[in-house]
Amino acid sequence: MLAIVCPGQGSQSPGFLSPWLERPGVHEQLASLSEAAGIDLLAHGTTSDAETIKDTAVAQPLIVAAGLITAQALLGDDATAALVPGKILVAGHSVGEITAAALTGTLSNADAMAFVRERANRMADAAAATPTGMAAVVGGDPDEVIAAIESAGLTAANMNSKGQTVAAGTLEQIAALVAAPPAKARVIPLQVAGAFHTHHMAPAVSALQALAPSLTTHTPKVALLSNYDGGAVPSGEAALASLIAQVSRPVRWDLCMETMSAMGVTGLIELAPAGTLTGLAKRGIPGITTVAVKTPDDLQAARELLAAHLSPEAGTL
């Protein structure tokens, strides 16, 4: 079984889309996605600085667009059609779950961009109401880490693995955790502009619920894992409901990896802007082979891993 995974906010870096523009059709694809998102993704993916692309309203559509461009480069013009049930599963971390929904055909690309546009703008509004942020807690005893996060008044917003939990809350609360980290742990503030996946984002949930009736959903082509409990969503309607609720509830990427392991995943391809989820997989899924598709130079290795898992000898679950 092969997992194709889509990263979340904070994985972007200035100019990361520049190498992809050398591929035929990418400029046009990015222009189409920009129109759907209502922002200039071409500029933000190539020339905008780090502070600009940290803005939630920019970062989220940019990350989803990057994943869709990478998927098409890897799988062909109809990326969804190339997915094989029983041999491939798809998952996304936080905003990457929208990319995953589009890749599996659960949402059209246009609806995915409309959803992420509303999500990003409303989450940016919610973040502006109170200065908030997030910080990764790396290392330490898991129970002690959770206790320290709660003691600081923060929420464990992302449970990424046994060795990495992301805390979210006000900037003062994060500063307190940085000043008094759990034993044998490091606290690393993240380049995000709000306390995502906490009660601070409740207004964005209401806005997305109002948007939902205008979107069309379909049953995922292959298993699509939910950040809520790591399980595969049973329908398009359930996937959309999970995407909406995800905005203000914790992301359980640790449970997604547990599901991957239980389903026999032996290979993992991370779409651009890649690197974070492959790193977690190497530590969380023993013996897994990973490819982080950061630039077009990584496509050959990804295609080889894909072909190995689609061969008749690979079997079907």
Protein backbone atom coordinates (compact mmCIF):
# COMPACT_ATOMS: atom_id res chain seq x y z
CA MET A 1 0.00 0.00 0.00
CA LEU A 2 1.23 3.49 -0.92
CA ALA A 3 0.22 6.69 0.87
CA ILE A 4 0.13 10.00 -0.98
CA VAL A 5 0.13 12.78 1.60
CA CYS A 6 -0.39 16.54 1.44
CA PRO A 7 1.35 18.92 3.87
CA GLY A 8 -0.15 21.70 5.97
CA GLN A 9 0.52 25.34 6.76
CA GLY A 10 4.05 26.25 7.71
CA SER A 11 5.59 24.03 5.03
CA GLN A 12 5.80 26.86 2.48
CA SER A 13 8.98 28.82 1.78
CA PRO A 14 9.74 31.80 -0.48
CA GLY A 15 10.07 30.90 -4.16
CA PHE A 16 9.23 27.21 -3.71
CA LEU A 17 7.02 27.10 -6.81
CA SER A 18 9.62 28.64 -9.14
CA PRO A 19 11.11 25.31 -10.35
CA TRP A 20 7.63 24.01 -11.22
CA LEU A 21 6.98 26.83 -13.69
CA GLU A 22 9.53 25.28 -16.02
CA ARG A 23 7.10 22.39 -16.64
CA PRO A 24 4.62 22.69 -19.53
CA GLY A 25 1.14 23.77 -18.51
CA VAL A 26 1.98 24.71 -14.92
CA HIS A 27 1.75 28.45 -15.57
CA GLU A 28 -1.77 28.00 -16.98
CA GLN A 29 -2.80 25.65 -14.17
CA LEU A 30 -1.58 28.11 -11.57
CA ALA A 31 -3.44 30.95 -13.29
CA SER A 32 -6.67 28.94 -13.17
CA LEU A 33 -6.19 28.11 -9.49
CA SER A 34 -5.36 31.75 -8.77
CA GLU A 35 -8.66 32.83 -10.30
CA ALA A 36 -10.56 30.34 -8.13
CA ALA A 37 -8.65 31.43 -5.02
CA GLY A 38 -8.97 35.14 -5.71
CA ILE A 39 -5.25 35.85 -5.20
CA ASP A 40 -2.10 35.85 -7.35
CA LEU A 41 -0.63 32.45 -6.53
CA LEU A 42 2.01 32.85 -9.24
CA ALA A 43 3.53 35.86 -7.48
CA HIS A 44 3.16 34.38 -4.01
CA GLY A 45 4.79 31.11 -5.04
CA THR A 46 7.76 32.74 -6.74
CA THR A 47 8.56 36.28 -5.59
CA SER A 48 6.67 37.00 -2.35
CA ASP A 49 8.78 37.11 0.80
CA ALA A 50 8.48 34.90 3.88
CA GLU A 51 6.35 37.38 5.82
CA THR A 52 3.86 37.68 2.95
CA ILE A 53 3.36 33.96 2.51
CA LYS A 54 3.06 33.48 6.27
CA ASP A 55 -0.27 35.32 6.03
CA THR A 56 -2.99 32.70 6.47
CA ALA A 57 -5.05 34.14 3.60
CA VAL A 58 -2.07 33.56 1.28
CA ALA A 59 -0.45 30.45 2.73
CA GLN A 60 -3.43 28.12 2.67
CA PRO A 61 -4.49 28.57 -0.99
CA LEU A 62 -0.82 28.49 -1.98
CA ILE A 63 -0.22 25.15 -0.27
CA VAL A 64 -3.34 23.54 -1.76
CA ALA A 65 -2.44 24.80 -5.24
CA ALA A 66 1.11 23.46 -4.89
CA GLY A 67 -0.20 20.03 -3.99
CA LEU A 68 -2.57 19.95 -6.97
CA ILE A 69 0.22 20.99 -9.34
CA THR A 70 2.52 18.32 -7.93
CA ALA A 71 -0.18 15.65 -8.14
CA GLN A 72 -0.85 16.40 -11.79
CA ALA A 73 2.86 16.30 -12.58
CA LEU A 74 3.16 12.92 -10.85
CA LEU A 75 -0.09 11.24 -11.87
CA GLY A 76 -1.08 12.92 -15.14
CA ASP A 77 -3.77 15.37 -16.21
CA ASP A 78 -6.52 13.34 -14.50
CA ALA A 79 -4.73 12.64 -11.24
CA THR A 80 -7.81 11.15 -9.57
CA ALA A 81 -8.25 8.55 -12.31
CA ALA A 82 -4.69 7.32 -11.71
CA LEU A 83 -5.43 6.36 -8.11
CA VAL A 84 -5.98 2.62 -7.60
CA PRO A 85 -8.32 1.55 -4.76
CA GLY A 86 -6.68 -0.94 -2.43
CA LYS A 87 -3.19 0.09 -3.48
CA ILE A 88 -3.18 3.81 -2.73
CA LEU A 89 -4.59 5.87 0.13
CA VAL A 90 -4.52 9.64 0.50
CA ALA A 91 -4.29 11.88 3.55
CA GLY A 92 -3.58 15.54 4.24
CA HIS A 93 -2.37 17.40 7.31
CA SER A 94 -4.62 20.31 8.32
CA VAL A 95 -5.15 22.46 5.20
CA GLY A 96 -3.54 19.61 3.25
CA GLU A 97 -6.73 17.63 3.88
CA ILE A 98 -8.38 19.95 1.33
CA THR A 99 -5.70 19.01 -1.21
CA ALA A 100 -6.35 15.37 -0.39
CA ALA A 101 -10.10 15.83 -0.90
CA ALA A 102 -9.49 17.29 -4.35
CA LEU A 103 -6.98 14.61 -5.29
CA THR A 104 -9.43 11.83 -4.40
CA GLY A 105 -12.25 13.49 -6.38
CA THR A 106 -14.22 14.26 -3.21
CA LEU A 107 -14.22 17.94 -4.21
CA SER A 108 -13.51 19.42 -7.63
CA ASN A 109 -10.39 21.57 -7.86
CA ALA A 110 -12.61 24.64 -8.19
CA ASP A 111 -14.64 23.76 -5.10
CA ALA A 112 -11.47 22.93 -3.16
CA MET A 113 -10.06 26.36 -3.99
CA ALA A 114 -13.36 28.05 -3.09
CA PHE A 115 -13.33 26.19 0.24
CA VAL A 116 -9.72 27.02 1.05
CA ARG A 117 -10.27 30.66 0.06
CA GLU A 118 -13.13 30.97 2.57
CA ARG A 119 -11.26 28.92 5.19
CA ALA A 120 -8.12 31.01 4.88
CA ASN A 121 -9.87 34.38 4.95
CA ARG A 122 -12.13 33.53 7.86
CA MET A 123 -9.29 31.94 9.86
CA ALA A 124 -7.20 35.05 9.18
CA ASP A 125 -10.07 37.18 10.50
CA ALA A 126 -10.33 35.01 13.60
CA ALA A 127 -6.57 35.19 14.14
CA ALA A 128 -6.64 38.98 13.84
CA ALA A 129 -9.19 39.25 16.64
CA THR A 130 -6.64 38.07 19.21
CA PRO A 131 -2.85 37.73 18.73
CA THR A 132 -2.37 33.96 18.70
CA GLY A 133 0.08 31.41 17.34
CA MET A 134 1.45 27.89 17.52
CA ALA A 135 4.64 26.20 18.69
CA ALA A 136 6.00 22.70 18.18
CA VAL A 137 7.04 20.79 21.28
CA VAL A 138 9.69 18.27 20.26
CA GLY A 139 10.84 15.50 22.57
CA GLY A 140 9.99 14.98 26.21
CA ASP A 141 7.63 12.53 27.88
CA PRO A 142 4.25 12.70 26.07
CA ASP A 143 2.25 12.95 29.30
CA GLU A 144 4.51 15.65 30.67
CA VAL A 145 4.30 17.55 27.39
CA ILE A 146 0.49 17.56 27.45
CA ALA A 147 0.51 18.61 31.10
CA ALA A 148 2.86 21.52 30.37
CA ILE A 149 0.77 22.63 27.40
CA GLU A 150 -2.41 22.62 29.47
CA SER A 151 -0.68 24.31 32.41
CA ALA A 152 0.25 27.20 30.10
CA GLY A 153 -3.40 27.52 29.07
CA LEU A 154 -2.64 26.22 25.57
CA THR A 155 -4.36 23.55 23.46
CA ALA A 156 -2.60 20.50 22.00
CA ALA A 157 -3.77 21.43 18.49
CA ASN A 158 -1.69 18.96 16.45
CA MET A 159 -0.71 15.53 17.73
CA ASN A 160 1.83 14.76 15.02
CA SER A 161 3.71 11.87 16.60
CA LYS A 162 4.80 10.61 20.00
CA GLY A 163 7.74 13.01 19.83
CA GLN A 164 6.03 16.08 18.37
CA THR A 165 2.98 17.95 19.61
CA VAL A 166 1.97 21.42 18.47
CA ALA A 167 0.57 23.78 21.09
CA ALA A 168 -1.71 26.67 20.17
CA GLY A 169 -3.04 29.70 21.99
CA THR A 170 -2.27 33.34 22.68
CA LEU A 171 1.23 34.68 22.10
CA GLU A 172 1.61 35.27 25.84
CA GLN A 173 0.76 31.62 26.55
CA ILE A 174 3.24 30.43 23.94
CA ALA A 175 5.94 32.70 25.41
CA ALA A 176 5.29 31.13 28.81
CA LEU A 177 5.76 27.64 27.36
CA VAL A 178 8.97 28.70 25.60
CA ALA A 179 10.27 30.10 28.89
CA ALA A 180 9.40 26.92 30.81
CA PRO A 181 9.54 23.95 28.40
CA PRO A 182 8.78 20.39 29.50
CA ALA A 183 11.78 18.33 30.62
CA LYS A 184 13.97 17.11 27.74
CA ALA A 185 11.83 18.97 25.19
CA ARG A 186 12.34 21.92 22.85
CA VAL A 187 9.62 24.48 22.10
CA ILE A 188 9.84 25.93 18.58
CA PRO A 189 7.47 28.77 17.56
CA LEU A 190 5.97 28.11 14.10
CA GLN A 191 5.58 30.44 11.12
CA VAL A 192 1.79 30.58 11.31
CA ALA A 193 -0.42 33.52 12.16
CA GLY A 194 -3.03 32.02 14.47
CA ALA A 195 -4.05 29.37 16.98
CA PHE A 196 -5.47 26.99 14.43
CA HIS A 197 -7.50 23.93 15.44
CA THR A 198 -8.64 25.54 18.69
CA HIS A 199 -11.71 27.40 19.96
CA HIS A 200 -10.13 30.61 18.65
CA MET A 201 -11.20 29.50 15.15
CA ALA A 202 -14.91 28.98 15.92
CA PRO A 203 -16.06 31.92 13.72
CA ALA A 204 -14.42 30.28 10.69
CA VAL A 205 -16.38 27.07 11.30
CA SER A 206 -19.66 28.97 11.07
CA ALA A 207 -18.59 30.60 7.79
CA LEU A 208 -17.66 27.25 6.25
CA GLN A 209 -20.95 25.72 7.34
CA ALA A 210 -22.70 28.51 5.44
CA LEU A 211 -20.55 27.79 2.35
CA ALA A 212 -21.11 24.01 2.39
CA PRO A 213 -24.47 23.92 0.50
CA SER A 214 -22.82 25.52 -2.55
CA LEU A 215 -20.23 22.72 -2.83
CA THR A 216 -20.67 19.37 -4.57
CA THR A 217 -19.16 16.28 -2.96
CA HIS A 218 -18.43 12.78 -4.26
CA THR A 219 -17.36 9.53 -2.64
CA PRO A 220 -13.53 9.46 -2.49
CA LYS A 221 -11.92 7.38 -5.26
CA VAL A 222 -9.59 5.74 -2.72
CA ALA A 223 -9.36 5.71 1.08
CA LEU A 224 -9.22 9.30 2.36
CA LEU A 225 -8.10 9.55 5.98
CA SER A 226 -9.59 12.09 8.38
CA ASN A 227 -7.51 14.23 10.73
CA TYR A 228 -10.19 13.68 13.37
CA ASP A 229 -9.55 10.03 14.18
CA GLY A 230 -7.27 8.74 11.42
CA GLY A 231 -10.09 6.68 9.91
CA ALA A 232 -11.22 6.66 6.28
CA VAL A 233 -14.23 8.90 5.64
CA PRO A 234 -17.23 6.89 4.34
CA SER A 235 -18.64 9.50 1.95
CA GLY A 236 -18.16 12.88 0.36
CA GLU A 237 -20.62 14.44 2.80
CA ALA A 238 -18.66 13.03 5.74
CA ALA A 239 -15.41 14.30 4.26
CA LEU A 240 -16.77 17.84 3.94
CA ALA A 241 -18.17 17.76 7.47
CA SER A 242 -14.77 16.63 8.74
CA LEU A 243 -13.02 19.43 6.83
CA ILE A 244 -15.29 22.02 8.41
CA ALA A 245 -15.04 20.68 11.97
CA GLN A 246 -11.26 20.29 11.62
CA VAL A 247 -10.78 24.06 11.71
CA SER A 248 -11.47 24.23 15.45
CA ARG A 249 -10.55 20.73 16.65
CA PRO A 250 -7.13 19.06 16.99
CA VAL A 251 -5.38 17.39 14.09
CA ARG A 252 -4.52 13.79 14.93
CA TRP A 253 -1.81 13.04 12.40
CA ASP A 254 -0.45 10.45 14.82
CA LEU A 255 -3.68 8.47 14.34
CA CYS A 256 -3.45 8.88 10.57
CA MET A 257 0.00 7.29 10.68
CA GLU A 258 -1.31 4.49 12.90
CA THR A 259 -3.97 3.79 10.26
CA MET A 260 -1.36 3.81 7.50
CA SER A 261 0.70 1.30 9.42
CA ALA A 262 -2.33 -0.91 10.11
CA MET A 263 -3.30 -0.82 6.42
CA GLY A 264 0.14 -2.03 5.40
CA VAL A 265 1.58 1.20 3.99
CA THR A 266 5.19 0.61 2.99
CA GLY A 267 5.73 3.66 0.78
CA LEU A 268 4.82 7.34 1.14
CA ILE A 269 4.98 10.22 -1.34
CA GLU A 270 4.59 13.75 0.01
CA LEU A 271 3.39 16.41 -2.42
CA ALA A 272 4.87 19.91 -2.45
CA PRO A 273 5.77 21.84 -0.38
CA ALA A 274 7.19 18.58 0.93
CA GLY A 275 9.47 17.48 3.74
CA THR A 276 7.54 17.68 7.01
CA LEU A 277 5.32 14.62 6.64
CA THR A 278 8.07 12.39 5.22
CA GLY A 279 10.13 13.26 8.27
CA LEU A 280 7.29 12.25 10.59
CA ALA A 281 6.70 9.03 8.65
CA LYS A 282 10.33 7.97 8.89
CA ARG A 283 10.07 8.16 12.66
CA GLY A 284 6.49 6.92 13.00
CA ILE A 285 6.18 4.07 10.49
CA PRO A 286 9.07 1.59 10.76
CA GLY A 287 10.66 0.48 7.48
CA ILE A 288 8.73 2.89 5.26
CA THR A 289 10.21 4.22 2.01
CA THR A 290 9.51 7.91 1.45
CA VAL A 291 9.87 10.50 -1.32
CA ALA A 292 9.40 14.20 -0.68
CA VAL A 293 8.46 15.87 -3.96
CA LYS A 294 9.97 19.31 -3.41
CA THR A 295 10.95 20.09 -7.01
CA PRO A 296 10.46 18.44 -10.43
CA ASP A 297 13.81 16.73 -9.88
CA ASP A 298 12.07 14.50 -7.30
CA LEU A 299 9.39 13.24 -9.70
CA GLN A 300 11.43 10.33 -11.06
CA ALA A 301 11.97 8.81 -7.62
CA ALA A 302 8.28 9.32 -6.82
CA ARG A 303 7.22 7.64 -10.08
CA GLU A 304 9.45 4.68 -9.34
CA LEU A 305 7.94 4.28 -5.88
CA LEU A 306 4.44 4.62 -7.34
CA ALA A 307 5.14 2.02 -10.03
CA ALA A 308 6.51 -0.41 -7.46
CA HIS A 309 3.27 -0.22 -5.47
CA LEU A 310 1.02 -0.50 -8.53
CA SER A 311 2.74 -3.58 -9.94
CA PRO A 312 0.79 -6.88 -9.84
CA GLU A 313 3.38 -8.26 -7.44
CA ALA A 314 2.53 -5.54 -4.91
CA GLY A 315 -0.86 -7.10 -4.15
CA THR A 316 -4.09 -5.39 -3.11
CA LEU A 317 -5.62 -4.76 0.30
